[in-house]
Amino acid sequence: MASLKVDIVTAERVVYSEDVEAVIAPGIEGQLGILPHHAPLMTILQAGELVVRRGGQEDIMAITGGFLEVRPDRVIILADAAERAEEIDIARAEAAKKRAEERICARGAPGFDPARCEASLRRAMTRLTVAEKVRRRRRR
Ligand code: ATP
């Protein structure tokens, strides 16, 4: 079966580097599905779930945004931050969500930045959704 190489990297580390069958990424305009032999492409990613199909299984990751490039033989994702589901610290994401919600509730306070608050809430929610999905699958 045809496969394509996927590299997911941040400024800090290589998060994922495998030969896979498909990538489903949170494009800025919606879900983006990439199979082998996809046409070259460059796009922006938003915070969301990133799914990679490999060997008949799914690897699920949280990504907080970045760039995706499809080359003839590979997909390169430069992520702001990305974690494999099993790396997500749920307590940390819960705390980040609570902080963002508290700031949103206190909107109007000096220095309140709605876009920043919403972005941090979205990052936390993405991490919690991804971690919970994988936990539920494991319980089955
Ligand atoms: P926090 O306020 O908890 O730092 P954040 O959304 O501001 O959350 P980011 O700036 O997106 O954090 O990420 C900073 C670094 O911390 C990245 O390397 C990211 O992968 C990691 N990180 C953030 N939250 C988590 C988490 N819940 N579990 C595991 N790694 C995390």
Short mmCIF file of N, CA, C and O and ligand atoms in Angstrom, two decimals:
data_model
loop_
_atom_site.label_atom_id
_atom_site.label_comp_id
_atom_site.label_asym_id
_atom_site.label_seq_id
_atom_site.Cartn_x
_atom_site.Cartn_y
_atom_site.Cartn_z
N MET A 1 0.85 -1.20 0.00
CA MET A 1 0.00 0.00 0.00
C MET A 1 0.88 1.26 0.00
O MET A 1 1.90 1.28 0.69
N ALA A 2 0.48 2.28 -0.74
CA ALA A 2 1.27 3.51 -0.77
C ALA A 2 1.25 4.18 0.60
O ALA A 2 0.27 4.08 1.32
N SER A 3 2.37 4.81 0.94
CA SER A 3 2.38 5.54 2.21
C SER A 3 3.08 6.88 2.00
O SER A 3 3.65 7.13 0.94
N LEU A 4 2.96 7.73 2.99
CA LEU A 4 3.69 8.98 2.91
C LEU A 4 4.33 9.26 4.26
O LEU A 4 3.81 8.82 5.29
N LYS A 5 5.45 9.95 4.22
CA LYS A 5 6.17 10.26 5.45
C LYS A 5 5.56 11.50 6.07
O LYS A 5 5.28 12.46 5.35
N VAL A 6 5.36 11.47 7.38
CA VAL A 6 4.85 12.65 8.06
C VAL A 6 5.83 13.07 9.14
O VAL A 6 6.21 12.24 9.98
N ASP A 7 6.22 14.32 9.10
CA ASP A 7 7.08 14.88 10.15
C ASP A 7 6.32 16.00 10.83
O ASP A 7 5.91 16.96 10.17
N ILE A 8 6.14 15.87 12.14
CA ILE A 8 5.50 16.95 12.91
C ILE A 8 6.56 17.48 13.85
O ILE A 8 7.07 16.75 14.72
N VAL A 9 6.94 18.73 13.65
CA VAL A 9 8.02 19.30 14.46
C VAL A 9 7.60 20.63 15.07
O VAL A 9 6.77 21.34 14.51
N THR A 10 8.18 20.92 16.23
CA THR A 10 8.00 22.24 16.84
C THR A 10 9.40 22.86 16.94
O THR A 10 10.39 22.21 16.57
N ALA A 11 9.48 24.06 17.47
CA ALA A 11 10.80 24.69 17.65
C ALA A 11 11.63 23.87 18.64
O ALA A 11 12.86 23.94 18.64
N GLU A 12 10.94 23.08 19.48
CA GLU A 12 11.64 22.37 20.55
C GLU A 12 12.02 20.94 20.22
O GLU A 12 13.00 20.41 20.72
N ARG A 13 11.17 20.27 19.40
CA ARG A 13 11.39 18.83 19.25
C ARG A 13 10.66 18.26 18.05
O ARG A 13 9.79 18.91 17.47
N VAL A 14 11.04 17.01 17.72
CA VAL A 14 10.28 16.25 16.72
C VAL A 14 9.19 15.51 17.49
O VAL A 14 9.48 14.70 18.37
N VAL A 15 7.95 15.83 17.19
CA VAL A 15 6.82 15.22 17.91
C VAL A 15 6.47 13.87 17.30
O VAL A 15 6.12 12.92 18.01
N TYR A 16 6.63 13.77 15.98
CA TYR A 16 6.14 12.56 15.29
C TYR A 16 6.85 12.47 13.94
O TYR A 16 6.97 13.47 13.24
N SER A 17 7.30 11.27 13.60
CA SER A 17 7.95 11.08 12.31
C SER A 17 7.75 9.63 11.90
O SER A 17 8.41 8.74 12.44
N GLU A 18 6.80 9.40 11.01
CA GLU A 18 6.43 8.02 10.64
C GLU A 18 5.99 7.96 9.18
O GLU A 18 5.60 8.97 8.60
N ASP A 19 6.00 6.74 8.65
CA ASP A 19 5.37 6.48 7.35
C ASP A 19 3.92 6.13 7.62
O ASP A 19 3.65 5.21 8.41
N VAL A 20 3.00 6.84 7.00
CA VAL A 20 1.58 6.66 7.34
C VAL A 20 0.73 6.53 6.07
O VAL A 20 1.21 6.75 4.95
N GLU A 21 -0.53 6.19 6.30
CA GLU A 21 -1.46 6.03 5.17
C GLU A 21 -2.27 7.29 4.90
O GLU A 21 -2.70 7.53 3.77
N ALA A 22 -2.54 8.07 5.95
CA ALA A 22 -3.36 9.28 5.77
C ALA A 22 -3.15 10.23 6.94
O ALA A 22 -2.81 9.80 8.04
N VAL A 23 -3.35 11.51 6.66
CA VAL A 23 -3.27 12.54 7.70
C VAL A 23 -4.55 13.37 7.62
O VAL A 23 -4.97 13.75 6.52
N ILE A 24 -5.16 13.62 8.77
CA ILE A 24 -6.32 14.51 8.81
C ILE A 24 -5.96 15.65 9.76
O ILE A 24 -5.73 15.42 10.96
N ALA A 25 -5.87 16.85 9.21
CA ALA A 25 -5.35 17.97 9.99
C ALA A 25 -6.39 19.08 10.08
O ALA A 25 -7.23 19.24 9.19
N PRO A 26 -6.32 19.88 11.17
CA PRO A 26 -7.28 20.99 11.33
C PRO A 26 -6.86 22.23 10.53
O PRO A 26 -6.22 23.14 11.05
N GLY A 27 -7.19 22.24 9.27
CA GLY A 27 -6.86 23.39 8.41
C GLY A 27 -7.64 24.61 8.84
O GLY A 27 -8.68 24.50 9.49
N ILE A 28 -7.15 25.76 8.44
CA ILE A 28 -7.80 27.02 8.83
C ILE A 28 -9.23 27.10 8.27
O ILE A 28 -10.09 27.74 8.84
N GLU A 29 -9.45 26.40 7.16
CA GLU A 29 -10.80 26.43 6.58
C GLU A 29 -11.55 25.11 6.77
O GLU A 29 -12.52 24.84 6.06
N GLY A 30 -11.08 24.31 7.70
CA GLY A 30 -11.78 23.04 7.97
C GLY A 30 -10.83 21.87 7.88
O GLY A 30 -9.64 22.02 7.61
N GLN A 31 -11.37 20.69 8.12
CA GLN A 31 -10.57 19.46 8.12
C GLN A 31 -9.90 19.24 6.76
O GLN A 31 -10.54 19.41 5.73
N LEU A 32 -8.67 18.82 6.81
CA LEU A 32 -7.90 18.61 5.59
C LEU A 32 -7.41 17.16 5.59
O LEU A 32 -6.67 16.77 6.48
N GLY A 33 -7.86 16.38 4.61
CA GLY A 33 -7.43 14.99 4.54
C GLY A 33 -6.36 14.83 3.47
O GLY A 33 -6.53 15.29 2.34
N ILE A 34 -5.28 14.18 3.84
CA ILE A 34 -4.17 14.02 2.89
C ILE A 34 -3.81 12.55 2.75
O ILE A 34 -3.49 11.88 3.74
N LEU A 35 -3.86 12.07 1.54
CA LEU A 35 -3.49 10.69 1.22
C LEU A 35 -2.21 10.72 0.39
O LEU A 35 -1.82 11.78 -0.13
N PRO A 36 -1.54 9.57 0.21
CA PRO A 36 -0.35 9.56 -0.65
C PRO A 36 -0.70 10.12 -2.03
O PRO A 36 -1.84 9.97 -2.49
N HIS A 37 0.24 10.76 -2.67
CA HIS A 37 0.09 11.36 -4.01
C HIS A 37 -0.81 12.59 -4.02
O HIS A 37 -1.29 13.00 -5.07
N HIS A 38 -1.03 13.18 -2.87
CA HIS A 38 -1.80 14.43 -2.81
C HIS A 38 -1.00 15.52 -3.53
O HIS A 38 0.23 15.54 -3.50
N ALA A 39 -1.70 16.44 -4.14
CA ALA A 39 -1.03 17.55 -4.83
C ALA A 39 -0.27 18.42 -3.82
O ALA A 39 -0.74 18.59 -2.69
N PRO A 40 0.87 18.98 -4.22
CA PRO A 40 1.62 19.87 -3.32
C PRO A 40 0.72 21.01 -2.83
O PRO A 40 -0.13 21.50 -3.56
N LEU A 41 0.96 21.40 -1.59
CA LEU A 41 0.05 22.35 -0.93
C LEU A 41 0.76 22.95 0.26
O LEU A 41 1.60 22.31 0.88
N MET A 42 0.39 24.19 0.57
CA MET A 42 0.89 24.80 1.81
C MET A 42 -0.28 25.52 2.46
O MET A 42 -0.99 26.26 1.78
N THR A 43 -0.48 25.29 3.75
CA THR A 43 -1.63 25.92 4.38
C THR A 43 -1.37 26.17 5.86
O THR A 43 -0.40 25.67 6.43
N ILE A 44 -2.27 26.95 6.45
CA ILE A 44 -2.16 27.28 7.88
C ILE A 44 -3.08 26.33 8.66
O ILE A 44 -4.17 26.00 8.19
N LEU A 45 -2.61 25.91 9.82
CA LEU A 45 -3.44 25.06 10.68
C LEU A 45 -3.95 25.86 11.87
O LEU A 45 -3.29 26.78 12.34
N GLN A 46 -5.13 25.48 12.35
CA GLN A 46 -5.65 26.08 13.57
C GLN A 46 -5.55 25.05 14.70
O GLN A 46 -5.20 23.89 14.46
N ALA A 47 -5.88 25.47 15.90
CA ALA A 47 -5.84 24.53 17.03
C ALA A 47 -6.88 23.45 16.82
O ALA A 47 -8.02 23.75 16.43
N GLY A 48 -6.51 22.20 17.02
CA GLY A 48 -7.46 21.12 16.85
C GLY A 48 -6.79 19.77 16.91
O GLY A 48 -5.61 19.62 17.26
N GLU A 49 -7.58 18.79 16.54
CA GLU A 49 -7.13 17.40 16.60
C GLU A 49 -6.45 17.02 15.28
O GLU A 49 -6.95 17.36 14.22
N LEU A 50 -5.34 16.34 15.40
CA LEU A 50 -4.64 15.87 14.21
C LEU A 50 -4.61 14.34 14.26
O LEU A 50 -4.15 13.78 15.25
N VAL A 51 -5.14 13.72 13.24
CA VAL A 51 -5.23 12.25 13.24
C VAL A 51 -4.34 11.70 12.13
O VAL A 51 -4.35 12.20 11.00
N VAL A 52 -3.59 10.67 12.48
CA VAL A 52 -2.74 10.01 11.50
C VAL A 52 -3.15 8.54 11.45
O VAL A 52 -3.24 7.89 12.50
N ARG A 53 -3.43 8.03 10.27
CA ARG A 53 -3.76 6.60 10.14
C ARG A 53 -2.49 5.86 9.77
O ARG A 53 -1.83 6.20 8.78
N ARG A 54 -2.19 4.85 10.57
CA ARG A 54 -0.94 4.11 10.37
C ARG A 54 -1.16 2.66 10.73
O ARG A 54 -1.60 2.36 11.84
N GLY A 55 -0.88 1.78 9.78
CA GLY A 55 -1.01 0.35 10.05
C GLY A 55 -2.41 -0.02 10.53
O GLY A 55 -2.56 -0.85 11.42
N GLY A 56 -3.43 0.65 9.97
CA GLY A 56 -4.81 0.33 10.33
C GLY A 56 -5.23 0.91 11.67
O GLY A 56 -6.34 0.69 12.13
N GLN A 57 -4.34 1.68 12.31
CA GLN A 57 -4.68 2.31 13.59
C GLN A 57 -4.62 3.82 13.46
O GLN A 57 -4.11 4.34 12.46
N GLU A 58 -5.12 4.51 14.48
CA GLU A 58 -5.06 5.97 14.45
C GLU A 58 -4.16 6.48 15.55
O GLU A 58 -4.30 6.08 16.71
N ASP A 59 -3.24 7.36 15.21
CA ASP A 59 -2.46 8.10 16.21
C ASP A 59 -3.10 9.48 16.28
O ASP A 59 -3.29 10.13 15.25
N ILE A 60 -3.43 9.90 17.51
CA ILE A 60 -4.14 11.16 17.66
C ILE A 60 -3.28 12.15 18.44
O ILE A 60 -2.66 11.79 19.44
N MET A 61 -3.24 13.37 17.93
CA MET A 61 -2.44 14.41 18.56
C MET A 61 -3.23 15.70 18.70
O MET A 61 -4.19 15.93 17.96
N ALA A 62 -2.80 16.53 19.65
CA ALA A 62 -3.36 17.87 19.77
C ALA A 62 -2.34 18.82 19.15
O ALA A 62 -1.13 18.69 19.40
N ILE A 63 -2.82 19.75 18.34
CA ILE A 63 -1.92 20.74 17.75
C ILE A 63 -2.53 22.11 18.02
O ILE A 63 -3.76 22.25 18.02
N THR A 64 -1.68 23.10 18.29
CA THR A 64 -2.25 24.41 18.65
C THR A 64 -2.20 25.41 17.50
O THR A 64 -2.54 26.57 17.68
N GLY A 65 -1.79 24.93 16.32
CA GLY A 65 -1.70 25.81 15.16
C GLY A 65 -0.35 25.62 14.50
O GLY A 65 0.53 24.97 15.06
N GLY A 66 -0.19 26.17 13.31
CA GLY A 66 1.09 26.06 12.61
C GLY A 66 0.91 26.05 11.11
O GLY A 66 -0.07 26.58 10.59
N PHE A 67 1.86 25.43 10.44
CA PHE A 67 1.85 25.36 8.97
C PHE A 67 1.95 23.91 8.54
O PHE A 67 2.63 23.11 9.18
N LEU A 68 1.31 23.62 7.43
CA LEU A 68 1.39 22.26 6.86
C LEU A 68 1.82 22.38 5.41
O LEU A 68 1.26 23.20 4.66
N GLU A 69 2.80 21.59 5.05
CA GLU A 69 3.25 21.57 3.66
C GLU A 69 3.16 20.15 3.13
O GLU A 69 3.65 19.21 3.77
N VAL A 70 2.52 19.99 1.98
CA VAL A 70 2.50 18.68 1.32
C VAL A 70 3.52 18.74 0.20
O VAL A 70 3.42 19.58 -0.70
N ARG A 71 4.51 17.86 0.28
CA ARG A 71 5.51 17.72 -0.80
C ARG A 71 5.21 16.41 -1.51
O ARG A 71 4.43 15.60 -1.02
N PRO A 72 5.83 16.15 -2.65
CA PRO A 72 5.49 14.92 -3.38
C PRO A 72 5.64 13.66 -2.54
O PRO A 72 4.84 12.75 -2.65
N ASP A 73 6.63 13.60 -1.66
CA ASP A 73 6.87 12.36 -0.92
C ASP A 73 6.61 12.48 0.57
O ASP A 73 6.82 11.53 1.31
N ARG A 74 6.19 13.65 1.05
CA ARG A 74 6.02 13.79 2.50
C ARG A 74 5.13 14.95 2.89
O ARG A 74 4.87 15.83 2.09
N VAL A 75 4.71 14.90 4.15
CA VAL A 75 3.94 16.01 4.74
C VAL A 75 4.77 16.55 5.89
O VAL A 75 5.23 15.79 6.75
N ILE A 76 4.98 17.86 5.90
CA ILE A 76 5.75 18.48 6.97
C ILE A 76 4.82 19.43 7.73
O ILE A 76 4.17 20.28 7.11
N ILE A 77 4.75 19.24 9.03
CA ILE A 77 3.92 20.11 9.85
C ILE A 77 4.82 20.83 10.83
O ILE A 77 5.53 20.20 11.64
N LEU A 78 4.84 22.16 10.73
CA LEU A 78 5.59 22.98 11.67
C LEU A 78 4.56 23.50 12.68
O LEU A 78 3.74 24.36 12.34
N ALA A 79 4.58 22.94 13.85
CA ALA A 79 3.52 23.24 14.81
C ALA A 79 3.98 24.26 15.85
O ALA A 79 5.15 24.28 16.24
N ASP A 80 3.04 25.11 16.29
CA ASP A 80 3.35 26.02 17.41
C ASP A 80 3.63 25.14 18.64
O ASP A 80 4.63 25.31 19.31
N ALA A 81 2.72 24.22 18.91
CA ALA A 81 2.92 23.19 19.94
C ALA A 81 2.09 21.99 19.51
O ALA A 81 1.05 22.13 18.86
N ALA A 82 2.57 20.81 19.85
CA ALA A 82 1.82 19.59 19.51
C ALA A 82 2.20 18.53 20.53
O ALA A 82 3.34 18.47 20.99
N GLU A 83 1.21 17.75 20.91
CA GLU A 83 1.46 16.63 21.83
C GLU A 83 0.72 15.41 21.35
O GLU A 83 -0.42 15.52 20.89
N ARG A 84 1.34 14.25 21.46
CA ARG A 84 0.61 12.99 21.26
C ARG A 84 -0.39 12.89 22.40
O ARG A 84 -0.10 13.36 23.52
N ALA A 85 -1.53 12.25 22.13
CA ALA A 85 -2.60 12.19 23.14
C ALA A 85 -2.06 11.72 24.50
O ALA A 85 -2.40 12.28 25.54
N GLU A 86 -1.20 10.69 24.46
CA GLU A 86 -0.73 10.11 25.72
C GLU A 86 0.26 11.03 26.46
O GLU A 86 0.59 10.77 27.63
N GLU A 87 0.74 12.08 25.81
CA GLU A 87 1.66 13.01 26.47
C GLU A 87 0.92 14.14 27.18
O GLU A 87 1.53 14.93 27.90
N ILE A 88 -0.37 14.24 26.93
CA ILE A 88 -1.11 15.40 27.45
C ILE A 88 -1.31 15.29 28.95
O ILE A 88 -1.77 14.27 29.46
N ASP A 89 -0.92 16.35 29.63
CA ASP A 89 -1.11 16.45 31.08
C ASP A 89 -2.50 17.06 31.28
O ASP A 89 -2.71 18.26 31.06
N ILE A 90 -3.43 16.21 31.70
CA ILE A 90 -4.83 16.64 31.78
C ILE A 90 -5.02 17.72 32.86
O ILE A 90 -5.70 18.72 32.63
N ALA A 91 -4.37 17.53 33.99
CA ALA A 91 -4.52 18.51 35.08
C ALA A 91 -4.01 19.88 34.63
O ALA A 91 -4.62 20.91 34.92
N ARG A 92 -2.94 19.88 33.86
CA ARG A 92 -2.39 21.15 33.37
C ARG A 92 -3.37 21.81 32.39
O ARG A 92 -3.58 23.02 32.45
N ALA A 93 -3.95 21.01 31.51
CA ALA A 93 -4.91 21.56 30.55
C ALA A 93 -6.16 22.06 31.26
O ALA A 93 -6.71 23.11 30.90
N GLU A 94 -6.58 21.33 32.30
CA GLU A 94 -7.76 21.78 33.07
C GLU A 94 -7.47 23.13 33.72
O GLU A 94 -8.32 24.02 33.74
N ALA A 95 -6.26 23.25 34.27
CA ALA A 95 -5.88 24.51 34.94
C ALA A 95 -5.82 25.65 33.92
O ALA A 95 -6.28 26.77 34.20
N ALA A 96 -5.28 25.36 32.73
CA ALA A 96 -5.20 26.40 31.69
C ALA A 96 -6.61 26.82 31.25
O ALA A 96 -6.88 28.01 31.03
N LYS A 97 -7.50 25.84 31.16
CA LYS A 97 -8.89 26.14 30.77
C LYS A 97 -9.54 27.04 31.82
O LYS A 97 -10.18 28.04 31.50
N LYS A 98 -9.34 26.68 33.09
CA LYS A 98 -9.95 27.45 34.18
C LYS A 98 -9.42 28.89 34.17
O LYS A 98 -10.19 29.84 34.29
N ARG A 99 -8.11 29.02 33.99
CA ARG A 99 -7.52 30.37 33.96
C ARG A 99 -8.13 31.20 32.83
O ARG A 99 -8.49 32.35 33.01
N ALA A 100 -8.25 30.58 31.65
CA ALA A 100 -8.79 31.31 30.49
C ALA A 100 -10.25 31.69 30.74
O ALA A 100 -10.67 32.81 30.44
N GLU A 101 -11.00 30.77 31.32
CA GLU A 101 -12.43 31.05 31.59
C GLU A 101 -12.57 32.18 32.61
O GLU A 101 -13.42 33.06 32.46
N GLU A 102 -11.70 32.15 33.63
CA GLU A 102 -11.77 33.21 34.65
C GLU A 102 -11.45 34.57 34.04
O GLU A 102 -12.10 35.56 34.34
N ARG A 103 -10.49 34.58 33.13
CA ARG A 103 -10.12 35.85 32.49
C ARG A 103 -11.26 36.33 31.62
O ARG A 103 -11.55 37.52 31.56
N ILE A 104 -11.91 35.38 30.93
CA ILE A 104 -13.02 35.77 30.05
C ILE A 104 -14.18 36.32 30.90
O ILE A 104 -14.81 37.32 30.54
N CYS A 105 -14.40 35.69 32.06
CA CYS A 105 -15.47 36.19 32.95
C CYS A 105 -15.15 37.59 33.46
O CYS A 105 -16.06 38.37 33.72
N ALA A 106 -13.88 37.88 33.62
CA ALA A 106 -13.48 39.19 34.15
C ALA A 106 -13.16 40.16 33.02
O ALA A 106 -12.35 41.06 33.18
N ARG A 107 -13.77 39.95 31.87
CA ARG A 107 -13.46 40.83 30.73
C ARG A 107 -13.78 42.27 31.10
O ARG A 107 -14.70 42.55 31.86
N GLY A 108 -13.01 43.17 30.54
CA GLY A 108 -13.17 44.57 30.91
C GLY A 108 -12.09 44.98 31.92
O GLY A 108 -11.80 46.15 32.08
N ALA A 109 -11.47 43.97 32.56
CA ALA A 109 -10.39 44.29 33.50
C ALA A 109 -9.20 44.87 32.72
O ALA A 109 -9.05 44.58 31.53
N PRO A 110 -8.36 45.68 33.37
CA PRO A 110 -7.23 46.27 32.65
C PRO A 110 -6.35 45.19 32.02
O PRO A 110 -6.09 44.17 32.65
N GLY A 111 -5.96 45.41 30.79
CA GLY A 111 -5.06 44.47 30.11
C GLY A 111 -5.77 43.27 29.52
O GLY A 111 -5.12 42.36 28.98
N PHE A 112 -7.09 43.23 29.59
CA PHE A 112 -7.82 42.06 29.05
C PHE A 112 -7.64 41.99 27.54
O PHE A 112 -7.85 42.96 26.81
N ASP A 113 -7.24 40.82 27.06
CA ASP A 113 -6.98 40.63 25.64
C ASP A 113 -7.86 39.47 25.17
O ASP A 113 -7.53 38.31 25.37
N PRO A 114 -9.03 39.78 24.56
CA PRO A 114 -9.98 38.71 24.25
C PRO A 114 -9.41 37.65 23.31
O PRO A 114 -9.63 36.45 23.52
N ALA A 115 -8.65 38.08 22.31
CA ALA A 115 -8.13 37.11 21.34
C ALA A 115 -7.17 36.13 22.03
O ALA A 115 -7.21 34.92 21.79
N ARG A 116 -6.34 36.66 22.92
CA ARG A 116 -5.37 35.81 23.62
C ARG A 116 -6.09 34.83 24.54
O ARG A 116 -5.73 33.65 24.62
N CYS A 117 -7.10 35.34 25.22
CA CYS A 117 -7.89 34.47 26.12
C CYS A 117 -8.57 33.35 25.35
O CYS A 117 -8.55 32.19 25.77
N GLU A 118 -9.20 33.74 24.24
CA GLU A 118 -9.91 32.72 23.45
C GLU A 118 -8.93 31.69 22.90
O GLU A 118 -9.23 30.50 22.87
N ALA A 119 -7.76 32.15 22.48
CA ALA A 119 -6.76 31.21 21.93
C ALA A 119 -6.29 30.25 23.02
O ALA A 119 -6.16 29.04 22.77
N SER A 120 -6.08 30.74 24.23
CA SER A 120 -5.60 29.82 25.26
C SER A 120 -6.71 28.86 25.68
O SER A 120 -6.44 27.69 25.95
N LEU A 121 -7.96 29.34 25.65
CA LEU A 121 -9.08 28.44 25.95
C LEU A 121 -9.16 27.35 24.88
O LEU A 121 -9.33 26.17 25.18
N ARG A 122 -8.99 27.74 23.63
CA ARG A 122 -9.06 26.76 22.52
C ARG A 122 -7.95 25.72 22.65
O ARG A 122 -8.16 24.53 22.43
N ARG A 123 -6.75 26.16 23.01
CA ARG A 123 -5.63 25.21 23.18
C ARG A 123 -5.97 24.19 24.27
O ARG A 123 -5.79 22.99 24.10
N ALA A 124 -6.47 24.71 25.40
CA ALA A 124 -6.78 23.81 26.52
C ALA A 124 -7.90 22.85 26.15
O ALA A 124 -7.82 21.65 26.44
N MET A 125 -8.94 23.37 25.49
CA MET A 125 -10.07 22.51 25.11
C MET A 125 -9.63 21.42 24.13
O MET A 125 -10.08 20.28 24.21
N THR A 126 -8.77 21.80 23.20
CA THR A 126 -8.25 20.83 22.23
C THR A 126 -7.51 19.71 22.96
O THR A 126 -7.73 18.53 22.71
N ARG A 127 -6.67 20.07 23.90
CA ARG A 127 -5.90 19.06 24.64
C ARG A 127 -6.83 18.14 25.42
O ARG A 127 -6.63 16.92 25.43
N LEU A 128 -7.83 18.73 26.05
CA LEU A 128 -8.75 17.91 26.85
C LEU A 128 -9.56 16.98 25.96
O LEU A 128 -9.76 15.81 26.28
N THR A 129 -10.01 17.48 24.82
CA THR A 129 -10.81 16.65 23.91
C THR A 129 -9.98 15.47 23.40
O THR A 129 -10.45 14.33 23.37
N VAL A 130 -8.76 15.75 23.00
CA VAL A 130 -7.89 14.70 22.46
C VAL A 130 -7.56 13.66 23.54
O VAL A 130 -7.66 12.45 23.31
N ALA A 131 -7.20 14.13 24.72
CA ALA A 131 -6.84 13.20 25.81
C ALA A 131 -8.04 12.34 26.17
O ALA A 131 -7.90 11.12 26.36
N GLU A 132 -9.20 12.94 26.25
CA GLU A 132 -10.42 12.21 26.64
C GLU A 132 -10.79 11.16 25.58
O GLU A 132 -11.17 10.04 25.90
N LYS A 133 -10.65 11.53 24.32
CA LYS A 133 -10.99 10.60 23.23
C LYS A 133 -10.14 9.33 23.31
O LYS A 133 -10.64 8.21 23.20
N VAL A 134 -8.86 9.52 23.54
CA VAL A 134 -7.96 8.37 23.58
C VAL A 134 -8.19 7.53 24.85
O VAL A 134 -8.18 6.31 24.82
N ARG A 135 -8.49 8.20 25.93
CA ARG A 135 -8.82 7.49 27.18
C ARG A 135 -10.04 6.60 26.98
O ARG A 135 -10.06 5.46 27.40
N ARG A 136 -11.07 7.18 26.34
CA ARG A 136 -12.32 6.44 26.12
C ARG A 136 -12.06 5.21 25.25
O ARG A 136 -12.55 4.13 25.49
N ARG A 137 -11.22 5.38 24.23
CA ARG A 137 -10.91 4.26 23.34
C ARG A 137 -10.20 3.14 24.10
O ARG A 137 -10.43 1.98 23.85
N ARG A 138 -9.32 3.54 25.01
CA ARG A 138 -8.56 2.53 25.76
C ARG A 138 -9.48 1.71 26.65
O ARG A 138 -9.25 0.55 26.91
N ARG A 139 -10.53 2.38 27.18
CA ARG A 139 -11.45 1.69 28.10
C ARG A 139 -12.29 0.65 27.39
O ARG A 139 -12.80 -0.25 28.00
N ARG A 140 -12.44 0.83 26.06
CA ARG A 140 -13.33 -0.10 25.31
C ARG A 140 -12.78 -1.51 25.25
O ARG A 140 -11.60 -1.72 25.24
P1 ATP B 1 -0.01 26.40 29.85
O1 ATP B 1 -0.66 27.69 30.30
O2 ATP B 1 -0.43 25.22 30.69
O3 ATP B 1 1.49 26.51 29.65
P2 ATP B 1 -0.38 26.89 27.06
O4 ATP B 1 -1.57 26.62 26.18
O5 ATP B 1 -0.03 28.31 27.29
O6 ATP B 1 -0.63 26.09 28.41
P3 ATP B 1 1.53 26.29 25.03
O7 ATP B 1 2.16 27.66 24.91
O8 ATP B 1 0.54 25.91 23.98
O9 ATP B 1 0.88 26.13 26.48
O10 ATP B 1 2.66 25.18 25.07
C1 ATP B 1 3.91 25.37 25.77
C2 ATP B 1 4.61 24.04 25.88
O11 ATP B 1 3.97 23.23 26.86
C3 ATP B 1 4.59 23.21 24.60
O12 ATP B 1 5.78 22.47 24.52
C4 ATP B 1 3.41 22.27 24.79
O13 ATP B 1 3.58 21.06 24.04
C5 ATP B 1 3.45 22.02 26.28
N1 ATP B 1 2.12 21.84 26.89
C6 ATP B 1 1.19 22.78 27.14
N2 ATP B 1 0.12 22.28 27.75
C7 ATP B 1 0.35 20.94 27.89
C8 ATP B 1 -0.38 19.86 28.47
N3 ATP B 1 -1.59 20.01 28.99
N4 ATP B 1 0.18 18.64 28.43
C9 ATP B 1 1.40 18.45 27.90
N5 ATP B 1 2.15 19.42 27.34
C10 ATP B 1 1.64 20.67 27.34
#
